[in-house]
């Protein structure tokens, strides 16, 4: 049997999410509601469902996870009664590169490539990809400035 239910909120997903919460309360499942910020009209229902959660009635293993972008429509009572976590990209190229490299398993990193030459090529390619990702992440801090301006070298 399934011990988790994931619902990506959007058009018409409110009833599915409500069903998943009700099933999770009785069955002790984990329920994950993704993109809550997209279901503005369903937020009052979510608020009511969370307020009705009674620890004496709900199964001990029940967990309700919500993911959302910051939104003024998100119910304050839900935020106040829950634990909050945030994930933000690290600041700076060095921190971003370090985070990328620390996410790789050492065994995987060391086993890539059949020969010294292919291992060296793989590591160069991986560094290039990680550096590009870090650069784009850092560049996003400046907003749209420079992204949409055609420069002389970018014209065909």
GROMACS .gro file of N, CA and C in nm:
model
  468
    1UNK      N    1   0.083  -0.119   0.000
    1UNK     CA    2   0.000   0.000   0.000
    1UNK      C    3   0.086   0.124   0.000
    2UNK      N    4   0.032   0.233  -0.049
    2UNK     CA    5   0.105   0.359  -0.062
    2UNK      C    6   0.102   0.435   0.070
    3UNK      N    7   0.217   0.483   0.115
    3UNK     CA    8   0.223   0.556   0.241
    3UNK      C    9   0.237   0.707   0.222
    4UNK      N   10   0.236   0.749   0.097
    4UNK     CA   11   0.240   0.893   0.070
    4UNK      C   12   0.150   0.925  -0.048
    5UNK      N   13   0.103   1.048  -0.050
    5UNK     CA   14   0.023   1.097  -0.161
    5UNK      C   15   0.073   1.235  -0.197
    6UNK      N   16   0.103   1.257  -0.322
    6UNK     CA   17   0.150   1.387  -0.368
    6UNK      C   18   0.049   1.445  -0.466
    7UNK      N   19   0.009   1.568  -0.441
    7UNK     CA   20  -0.085   1.637  -0.529
    7UNK      C   21  -0.024   1.771  -0.567
    8UNK      N   22  -0.012   1.795  -0.696
    8UNK     CA   23   0.037   1.923  -0.745
    8UNK      C   24  -0.084   2.012  -0.770
    9UNK      N   25  -0.098   2.114  -0.687
    9UNK     CA   26  -0.218   2.197  -0.693
    9UNK      C   27  -0.218   2.285  -0.816
   10UNK      N   28  -0.334   2.308  -0.864
   10UNK     CA   29  -0.359   2.389  -0.983
   10UNK      C   30  -0.507   2.379  -1.011
   11UNK      N   31  -0.546   2.394  -1.135
   11UNK     CA   32  -0.688   2.389  -1.170
   11UNK      C   33  -0.750   2.254  -1.137
   12UNK      N   34  -0.853   2.255  -1.055
   12UNK     CA   35  -0.931   2.136  -1.028
   12UNK      C   36  -0.866   2.032  -0.939
   13UNK      N   37  -0.754   2.063  -0.876
   13UNK     CA   38  -0.685   1.964  -0.793
   13UNK      C   39  -0.725   1.972  -0.646
   14UNK      N   40  -0.807   2.071  -0.610
   14UNK     CA   41  -0.850   2.088  -0.471
   14UNK      C   42  -0.919   1.965  -0.414
   15UNK      N   43  -1.019   1.907  -0.483
   15UNK     CA   44  -1.085   1.788  -0.430
   15UNK      C   45  -0.989   1.670  -0.411
   16UNK      N   46  -0.894   1.653  -0.502
   16UNK     CA   47  -0.795   1.545  -0.487
   16UNK      C   48  -0.710   1.568  -0.363
   17UNK      N   49  -0.672   1.693  -0.341
   17UNK     CA   50  -0.590   1.726  -0.224
   17UNK      C   51  -0.669   1.703  -0.095
   18UNK      N   52  -0.795   1.743  -0.095
   18UNK     CA   53  -0.881   1.723   0.024
   18UNK      C   54  -0.899   1.575   0.053
   19UNK      N   55  -0.919   1.495  -0.051
   19UNK     CA   56  -0.932   1.350  -0.035
   19UNK      C   57  -0.803   1.291   0.021
   20UNK      N   58  -0.688   1.336  -0.031
   20UNK     CA   59  -0.559   1.285   0.016
   20UNK      C   60  -0.537   1.319   0.163
   21UNK      N   61  -0.575   1.439   0.204
   21UNK     CA   62  -0.560   1.479   0.345
   21UNK      C   63  -0.648   1.393   0.434
   22UNK      N   64  -0.773   1.374   0.393
   22UNK     CA   65  -0.866   1.293   0.474
   22UNK      C   66  -0.821   1.147   0.483
   23UNK      N   67  -0.770   1.093   0.373
   23UNK     CA   68  -0.718   0.956   0.374
   23UNK      C   69  -0.592   0.948   0.461
   24UNK      N   70  -0.508   1.048   0.451
   24UNK     CA   71  -0.384   1.050   0.528
   24UNK      C   72  -0.409   1.059   0.677
   25UNK      N   73  -0.510   1.136   0.716
   25UNK     CA   74  -0.542   1.149   0.859
   25UNK      C   75  -0.579   1.015   0.921
   26UNK      N   76  -0.657   0.938   0.848
   26UNK     CA   77  -0.702   0.810   0.903
   26UNK      C   78  -0.600   0.699   0.881
   27UNK      N   79  -0.532   0.701   0.768
   27UNK     CA   80  -0.438   0.594   0.736
   27UNK      C   81  -0.296   0.618   0.783
   28UNK      N   82  -0.268   0.737   0.835
   28UNK     CA   83  -0.134   0.767   0.881
   28UNK      C   84  -0.035   0.789   0.769
   29UNK      N   85  -0.082   0.836   0.654
   29UNK     CA   86   0.005   0.859   0.538
   29UNK      C   87   0.065   0.999   0.542
   30UNK      N   88   0.166   1.017   0.462
   30UNK     CA   89   0.223   1.148   0.439
   30UNK      C   90   0.154   1.207   0.317
   31UNK      N   91   0.115   1.334   0.325
   31UNK     CA   92   0.049   1.402   0.214
   31UNK      C   93   0.135   1.523   0.177
   32UNK      N   94   0.167   1.533   0.049
   32UNK     CA   95   0.250   1.642   0.000
   32UNK      C   96   0.167   1.724  -0.099
   33UNK      N   97   0.142   1.848  -0.065
   33UNK     CA   98   0.069   1.938  -0.155
   33UNK      C   99   0.171   2.035  -0.213
   34UNK      N  100   0.191   2.027  -0.344
   34UNK     CA  101   0.291   2.108  -0.412
   34UNK      C  102   0.225   2.229  -0.477
   35UNK      N  103   0.300   2.337  -0.487
   35UNK     CA  104   0.255   2.459  -0.555
   35UNK      C  105   0.127   2.516  -0.497
   36UNK      N  106   0.120   2.526  -0.365
   36UNK     CA  107  -0.001   2.578  -0.300
   36UNK      C  108  -0.033   2.721  -0.343
   37UNK      N  109   0.068   2.796  -0.382
   37UNK     CA  110   0.046   2.935  -0.424
   37UNK      C  111  -0.038   2.945  -0.551
   38UNK      N  112  -0.050   2.835  -0.626
   38UNK     CA  113  -0.129   2.837  -0.749
   38UNK      C  114  -0.278   2.815  -0.724
   39UNK      N  115  -0.314   2.770  -0.605
   39UNK     CA  116  -0.454   2.740  -0.573
   39UNK      C  117  -0.510   2.843  -0.477
   40UNK      N  118  -0.511   2.969  -0.518
   40UNK     CA  119  -0.556   3.078  -0.432
   40UNK      C  120  -0.699   3.057  -0.386
   41UNK      N  121  -0.787   3.013  -0.475
   41UNK     CA  122  -0.928   2.996  -0.438
   41UNK      C  123  -0.948   2.880  -0.341
   42UNK      N  124  -0.853   2.788  -0.334
   42UNK     CA  125  -0.866   2.671  -0.246
   42UNK      C  126  -0.802   2.693  -0.109
   43UNK      N  127  -0.733   2.804  -0.090
   43UNK     CA  128  -0.664   2.831   0.036
   43UNK      C  129  -0.756   2.834   0.157
   44UNK      N  130  -0.880   2.891   0.148
   44UNK     CA  131  -0.969   2.886   0.265
   44UNK      C  132  -1.005   2.741   0.305
   45UNK      N  133  -1.019   2.654   0.207
   45UNK     CA  134  -1.048   2.513   0.236
   45UNK      C  135  -0.929   2.450   0.307
   46UNK      N  136  -0.809   2.477   0.259
   46UNK     CA  137  -0.688   2.425   0.323
   46UNK      C  138  -0.679   2.475   0.467
   47UNK      N  139  -0.707   2.603   0.486
   47UNK     CA  140  -0.702   2.660   0.621
   47UNK      C  141  -0.799   2.589   0.714
   48UNK      N  142  -0.920   2.564   0.666
   48UNK     CA  143  -1.021   2.494   0.746
   48UNK      C  144  -0.977   2.351   0.777
   49UNK      N  145  -0.921   2.281   0.677
   49UNK     CA  146  -0.875   2.144   0.698
   49UNK      C  147  -0.763   2.138   0.802
   50UNK      N  148  -0.671   2.232   0.797
   50UNK     CA  149  -0.559   2.234   0.892
   50UNK      C  150  -0.608   2.268   1.032
   51UNK      N  151  -0.703   2.361   1.042
   51UNK     CA  152  -0.757   2.398   1.173
   51UNK      C  153  -0.832   2.282   1.238
   52UNK      N  154  -0.891   2.194   1.156
   52UNK     CA  155  -0.968   2.081   1.208
   52UNK      C  156  -0.883   1.960   1.245
   53UNK      N  157  -0.751   1.968   1.219
   53UNK     CA  158  -0.664   1.856   1.255
   53UNK      C  159  -0.655   1.846   1.407
   54UNK      N  160  -0.699   1.733   1.459
   54UNK     CA  161  -0.697   1.709   1.604
   54UNK      C  162  -0.594   1.601   1.634
   55UNK      N  163  -0.489   1.634   1.709
   55UNK     CA  164  -0.384   1.535   1.736
   55UNK      C  165  -0.434   1.408   1.805
   56UNK      N  166  -0.546   1.416   1.876
   56UNK     CA  167  -0.600   1.298   1.944
   56UNK      C  168  -0.669   1.203   1.847
   57UNK      N  169  -0.715   1.254   1.732
   57UNK     CA  170  -0.790   1.173   1.636
   57UNK      C  171  -0.703   1.131   1.518
   58UNK      N  172  -0.613   1.218   1.477
   58UNK     CA  173  -0.529   1.193   1.360
   58UNK      C  174  -0.425   1.086   1.392
   59UNK      N  175  -0.396   1.000   1.295
   59UNK     CA  176  -0.295   0.895   1.312
   59UNK      C  177  -0.159   0.956   1.344
   60UNK      N  178  -0.081   0.888   1.428
   60UNK     CA  179   0.049   0.939   1.471
   60UNK      C  180   0.147   0.956   1.356
   61UNK      N  181   0.134   0.877   1.252
   61UNK     CA  182   0.230   0.883   1.142
   61UNK      C  183   0.189   0.980   1.031
   62UNK      N  184   0.075   1.046   1.046
   62UNK     CA  185   0.028   1.142   0.946
   62UNK      C  186   0.118   1.265   0.944
   63UNK      N  187   0.157   1.307   0.822
   63UNK     CA  188   0.233   1.430   0.803
   63UNK      C  189   0.175   1.503   0.683
   64UNK      N  190   0.166   1.634   0.694
   64UNK     CA  191   0.118   1.718   0.584
   64UNK      C  192   0.230   1.813   0.546
   65UNK      N  193   0.280   1.797   0.423
   65UNK     CA  194   0.387   1.882   0.371
   65UNK      C  195   0.326   1.975   0.267
   66UNK      N  196   0.361   2.102   0.272
   66UNK     CA  197   0.312   2.201   0.177
   66UNK      C  198   0.432   2.271   0.113
   67UNK      N  199   0.429   2.286  -0.018
   67UNK     CA  200   0.533   2.365  -0.084
   67UNK      C  201   0.464   2.481  -0.155
   68UNK      N  202   0.527   2.598  -0.145
   68UNK     CA  203   0.468   2.717  -0.207
   68UNK      C  204   0.574   2.824  -0.223
   69UNK      N  205   0.551   2.907  -0.321
   69UNK     CA  206   0.630   3.029  -0.335
   69UNK      C  207   0.567   3.131  -0.239
   70UNK      N  208   0.641   3.234  -0.199
   70UNK     CA  209   0.580   3.336  -0.113
   70UNK      C  210   0.455   3.395  -0.179
   71UNK      N  211   0.347   3.403  -0.101
   71UNK     CA  212   0.221   3.451  -0.156
   71UNK      C  213   0.142   3.523  -0.047
   72UNK      N  214   0.083   3.638  -0.080
   72UNK     CA  215   0.001   3.708   0.020
   72UNK      C  216  -0.131   3.635   0.048
   73UNK      N  217  -0.167   3.539  -0.037
   73UNK     CA  218  -0.294   3.468  -0.021
   73UNK      C  219  -0.282   3.343   0.065
   74UNK      N  220  -0.159   3.307   0.104
   74UNK     CA  221  -0.139   3.186   0.184
   74UNK      C  222  -0.191   3.212   0.325
   75UNK      N  223  -0.271   3.121   0.381
   75UNK     CA  224  -0.331   3.143   0.514
   75UNK      C  225  -0.225   3.159   0.624
   76UNK      N  226  -0.235   3.267   0.697
   76UNK     CA  227  -0.139   3.296   0.803
   76UNK      C  228  -0.147   3.190   0.913
   77UNK      N  229  -0.267   3.143   0.943
   77UNK     CA  230  -0.281   3.044   1.051
   77UNK      C  231  -0.209   2.913   1.017
   78UNK      N  232  -0.207   2.877   0.890
   78UNK     CA  233  -0.134   2.756   0.849
   78UNK      C  234   0.016   2.776   0.870
   79UNK      N  235   0.064   2.894   0.836
   79UNK     CA  236   0.206   2.925   0.855
   79UNK      C  237   0.242   2.926   1.004
   80UNK      N  238   0.156   2.983   1.086
   80UNK     CA  239   0.183   2.994   1.229
   80UNK      C  240   0.182   2.858   1.299
   81UNK      N  241   0.101   2.766   1.250
   81UNK     CA  242   0.087   2.636   1.316
   81UNK      C  243   0.181   2.529   1.262
   82UNK      N  244   0.261   2.563   1.162
   82UNK     CA  245   0.348   2.462   1.101
   82UNK      C  246   0.495   2.497   1.115
   83UNK      N  247   0.577   2.400   1.079
   83UNK     CA  248   0.721   2.423   1.073
   83UNK      C  249   0.753   2.474   0.933
   84UNK      N  250   0.845   2.568   0.925
   84UNK     CA  251   0.879   2.625   0.795
   84UNK      C  252   1.024   2.595   0.760
   85UNK      N  253   1.047   2.563   0.633
   85UNK     CA  254   1.182   2.541   0.582
   85UNK      C  255   1.196   2.622   0.454
   86UNK      N  256   1.314   2.671   0.431
   86UNK     CA  257   1.340   2.742   0.306
   86UNK      C  258   1.465   2.684   0.242
   87UNK      N  259   1.466   2.688   0.110
   87UNK     CA  260   1.583   2.644   0.035
   87UNK      C  261   1.620   2.758  -0.058
   88UNK      N  262   1.738   2.808  -0.038
   88UNK     CA  263   1.787   2.918  -0.121
   88UNK      C  264   1.922   2.880  -0.179
   89UNK      N  265   1.948   2.922  -0.301
   89UNK     CA  266   2.080   2.894  -0.358
   89UNK      C  267   2.187   2.970  -0.281
   90UNK      N  268   2.307   2.915  -0.270
   90UNK     CA  269   2.414   2.985  -0.199
   90UNK      C  270   2.454   3.113  -0.272
   91UNK      N  271   2.509   3.206  -0.196
   91UNK     CA  272   2.551   3.334  -0.253
   91UNK      C  273   2.695   3.322  -0.303
   92UNK      N  274   2.718   3.363  -0.424
   92UNK     CA  275   2.852   3.367  -0.478
   92UNK      C  276   2.890   3.244  -0.557
   93UNK      N  277   2.980   3.263  -0.652
   93UNK     CA  278   3.024   3.153  -0.738
   93UNK      C  279   3.093   3.043  -0.659
   94UNK      N  280   3.182   3.082  -0.567
   94UNK     CA  281   3.257   2.982  -0.492
   94UNK      C  282   3.163   2.894  -0.409
   95UNK      N  283   3.069   2.954  -0.339
   95UNK     CA  284   2.974   2.878  -0.257
   95UNK      C  285   2.888   2.786  -0.343
   96UNK      N  286   2.846   2.836  -0.459
   96UNK     CA  287   2.761   2.758  -0.547
   96UNK      C  288   2.838   2.638  -0.604
   97UNK      N  289   2.963   2.660  -0.644
   97UNK     CA  290   3.046   2.550  -0.694
   97UNK      C  291   3.071   2.447  -0.584
   98UNK      N  292   3.098   2.494  -0.465
   98UNK     CA  293   3.122   2.404  -0.353
   98UNK      C  294   2.999   2.319  -0.323
   99UNK      N  295   2.883   2.382  -0.325
   99UNK     CA  296   2.759   2.308  -0.301
   99UNK      C  297   2.737   2.201  -0.408
  100UNK      N  298   2.766   2.235  -0.533
  100UNK     CA  299   2.748   2.139  -0.642
  100UNK      C  300   2.841   2.020  -0.625
  101UNK      N  301   2.967   2.048  -0.597
  101UNK     CA  302   3.064   1.939  -0.585
  101UNK      C  303   3.039   1.854  -0.461
  102UNK      N  304   2.992   1.913  -0.354
  102UNK     CA  305   2.962   1.835  -0.233
  102UNK      C  306   2.837   1.749  -0.250
  103UNK      N  307   2.755   1.778  -0.350
  103UNK     CA  308   2.635   1.697  -0.372
  103UNK      C  309   2.667   1.567  -0.447
  104UNK      N  310   2.786   1.558  -0.507
  104UNK     CA  311   2.824   1.436  -0.578
  104UNK      C  312   2.881   1.335  -0.480
  105UNK      N  313   2.846   1.209  -0.502
  105UNK     CA  314   2.905   1.103  -0.420
  105UNK      C  315   3.049   1.081  -0.466
  106UNK      N  316   3.139   1.069  -0.371
  106UNK     CA  317   3.281   1.056  -0.404
  106UNK      C  318   3.308   0.932  -0.489
  107UNK      N  319   3.237   0.824  -0.458
  107UNK     CA  320   3.254   0.699  -0.534
  107UNK      C  321   3.215   0.719  -0.681
  108UNK      N  322   3.104   0.789  -0.704
  108UNK     CA  323   3.059   0.817  -0.840
  108UNK      C  324   3.160   0.905  -0.913
  109UNK      N  325   3.208   1.007  -0.842
  109UNK     CA  326   3.303   1.101  -0.902
  109UNK      C  327   3.432   1.030  -0.941
  110UNK      N  328   3.480   0.943  -0.855
  110UNK     CA  329   3.607   0.873  -0.880
  110UNK      C  330   3.595   0.763  -0.986
  111UNK      N  331   3.475   0.706  -1.001
  111UNK     CA  332   3.460   0.594  -1.095
  111UNK      C  333   3.429   0.638  -1.238
  112UNK      N  334   3.410   0.765  -1.261
  112UNK     CA  335   3.375   0.813  -1.396
  112UNK      C  336   3.495   0.801  -1.489
  113UNK      N  337   3.473   0.741  -1.604
  113UNK     CA  338   3.578   0.728  -1.705
  113UNK      C  339   3.653   0.597  -1.697
  114UNK      N  340   3.692   0.545  -1.815
  114UNK     CA  341   3.763   0.417  -1.823
  114UNK      C  342   3.914   0.436  -1.818
  115UNK      N  343   3.961   0.552  -1.862
  115UNK     CA  344   4.104   0.577  -1.867
  115UNK      C  345   4.133   0.714  -1.806
  116UNK      N  346   4.260   0.744  -1.792
  116UNK     CA  347   4.297   0.874  -1.736
  116UNK      C  348   4.249   0.988  -1.826
  117UNK      N  349   4.257   0.967  -1.956
  117UNK     CA  350   4.216   1.071  -2.051
  117UNK      C  351   4.066   1.097  -2.042
  118UNK      N  352   3.986   0.991  -2.037
  118UNK     CA  353   3.840   1.010  -2.030
  118UNK      C  354   3.800   1.065  -1.893
  119UNK      N  355   3.871   1.025  -1.789
  119UNK     CA  356   3.843   1.077  -1.654
  119UNK      C  357   3.872   1.227  -1.650
  120UNK      N  358   3.983   1.267  -1.711
  120UNK     CA  359   4.021   1.408  -1.716
  120UNK      C  360   3.919   1.489  -1.797
  121UNK      N  361   3.875   1.434  -1.910
  121UNK     CA  362   3.775   1.501  -1.994
  121UNK      C  363   3.643   1.514  -1.919
  122UNK      N  364   3.603   1.408  -1.847
  122UNK     CA  365   3.478   1.410  -1.770
  122UNK      C  366   3.483   1.519  -1.663
  123UNK      N  367   3.595   1.527  -1.592
  123UNK     CA  368   3.606   1.626  -1.484
  123UNK      C  369   3.605   1.768  -1.539
  124UNK      N  370   3.666   1.789  -1.654
  124UNK     CA  371   3.662   1.922  -1.717
  124UNK      C  372   3.519   1.958  -1.757
  125UNK      N  373   3.449   1.861  -1.816
  125UNK     CA  374   3.312   1.884  -1.858
  125UNK      C  375   3.223   1.911  -1.736
  126UNK      N  376   3.242   1.835  -1.629
  126UNK     CA  377   3.162   1.853  -1.508
  126UNK      C  378   3.188   1.990  -1.446
  127UNK      N  379   3.314   2.030  -1.443
  127UNK     CA  380   3.346   2.163  -1.390
  127UNK      C  381   3.278   2.271  -1.475
  128UNK      N  382   3.285   2.257  -1.607
  128UNK     CA  383   3.221   2.354  -1.696
  128UNK      C  384   3.072   2.364  -1.670
  129UNK      N  385   3.007   2.249  -1.654
  129UNK     CA  386   2.863   2.248  -1.628
  129UNK      C  387   2.832   2.311  -1.493
  130UNK      N  388   2.908   2.276  -1.390
  130UNK     CA  389   2.886   2.333  -1.257
  130UNK      C  390   2.913   2.484  -1.257
  131UNK      N  391   3.018   2.525  -1.327
  131UNK     CA  392   3.050   2.668  -1.333
  131UNK      C  393   2.940   2.744  -1.406
  132UNK      N  394   2.890   2.689  -1.516
  132UNK     CA  395   2.782   2.753  -1.590
  132UNK      C  396   2.658   2.766  -1.502
  133UNK      N  397   2.624   2.659  -1.430
  133UNK     CA  398   2.508   2.662  -1.342
  133UNK      C  399   2.526   2.768  -1.233
  134UNK      N  400   2.644   2.773  -1.172
  134UNK     CA  401   2.671   2.871  -1.067
  134UNK      C  402   2.662   3.013  -1.123
  135UNK      N  403   2.713   3.033  -1.242
  135UNK     CA  404   2.710   3.164  -1.305
  135UNK      C  405   2.566   3.209  -1.332
  136UNK      N  406   2.485   3.117  -1.382
  136UNK     CA  407   2.344   3.150  -1.409
  136UNK      C  408   2.270   3.179  -1.278
  137UNK      N  409   2.295   3.098  -1.174
  137UNK     CA  410   2.231   3.122  -1.045
  137UNK      C  411   2.268   3.260  -0.991
  138UNK      N  412   2.394   3.295  -1.001
  138UNK     CA  413   2.440   3.424  -0.953
  138UNK      C  414   2.384   3.537  -1.039
  139UNK      N  415   2.374   3.515  -1.168
  139UNK     CA  416   2.325   3.615  -1.262
  139UNK      C  417   2.178   3.648  -1.237
  140UNK      N  418   2.103   3.551  -1.186
  140UNK     CA  419   1.960   3.572  -1.161
  140UNK      C  420   1.936   3.680  -1.055
  141UNK      N  421   2.037   3.710  -0.975
  141UNK     CA  422   2.022   3.815  -0.873
  141UNK      C  423   2.001   3.952  -0.935
  142UNK      N  424   2.042   3.969  -1.060
  142UNK     CA  425   2.035   4.100  -1.123
  142UNK      C  426   1.908   4.119  -1.205
  143UNK      N  427   1.818   4.022  -1.204
  143UNK     CA  428   1.693   4.035  -1.275
  143UNK      C  429   1.711   4.031  -1.426
  144UNK      N  430   1.618   4.092  -1.499
  144UNK     CA  431   1.621   4.082  -1.645
  144UNK      C  432   1.725   4.172  -1.712
  145UNK      N  433   1.793   4.256  -1.635
  145UNK     CA  434   1.892   4.346  -1.696
  145UNK      C  435   1.997   4.268  -1.772
  146UNK      N  436   2.013   4.297  -1.895
  146UNK     CA  437   2.118   4.235  -1.974
  146UNK      C  438   2.077   4.107  -2.045
  147UNK      N  439   1.970   4.043  -2.002
  147UNK     CA  440   1.928   3.918  -2.064
  147UNK      C  441   1.859   3.943  -2.198
  148UNK      N  442   1.784   4.051  -2.207
  148UNK     CA  443   1.703   4.074  -2.326
  148UNK      C  444   1.762   4.180  -2.419
  149UNK      N  445   1.875   4.233  -2.384
  149UNK     CA  446   1.936   4.337  -2.466
  149UNK      C  447   2.024   4.269  -2.571
  150UNK      N  448   1.994   4.289  -2.701
  150UNK     CA  449   2.080   4.228  -2.803
  150UNK      C  450   2.213   4.303  -2.813
  151UNK      N  451   2.320   4.228  -2.809
  151UNK     CA  452   2.452   4.286  -2.823
  151UNK      C  453   2.505   4.256  -2.963
  152UNK      N  454   2.605   4.328  -3.003
  152UNK     CA  455   2.660   4.315  -3.136
  152UNK      C  456   2.707   4.172  -3.164
  153UNK      N  457   2.768   4.107  -3.064
  153UNK     CA  458   2.819   3.973  -3.085
  153UNK      C  459   2.711   3.865  -3.085
  154UNK      N  460   2.589   3.898  -3.040
  154UNK     CA  461   2.483   3.797  -3.035
  154UNK      C  462   2.395   3.798  -3.159
  155UNK      N  463   2.418   3.892  -3.249
  155UNK     CA  464   2.337   3.895  -3.371
  155UNK      C  465   2.397   3.802  -3.475
  156UNK      N  466   2.311   3.735  -3.556
  156UNK     CA  467   2.363   3.640  -3.655
  156UNK      C  468   2.437   3.708  -3.768
   0.00000   0.00000   0.00000
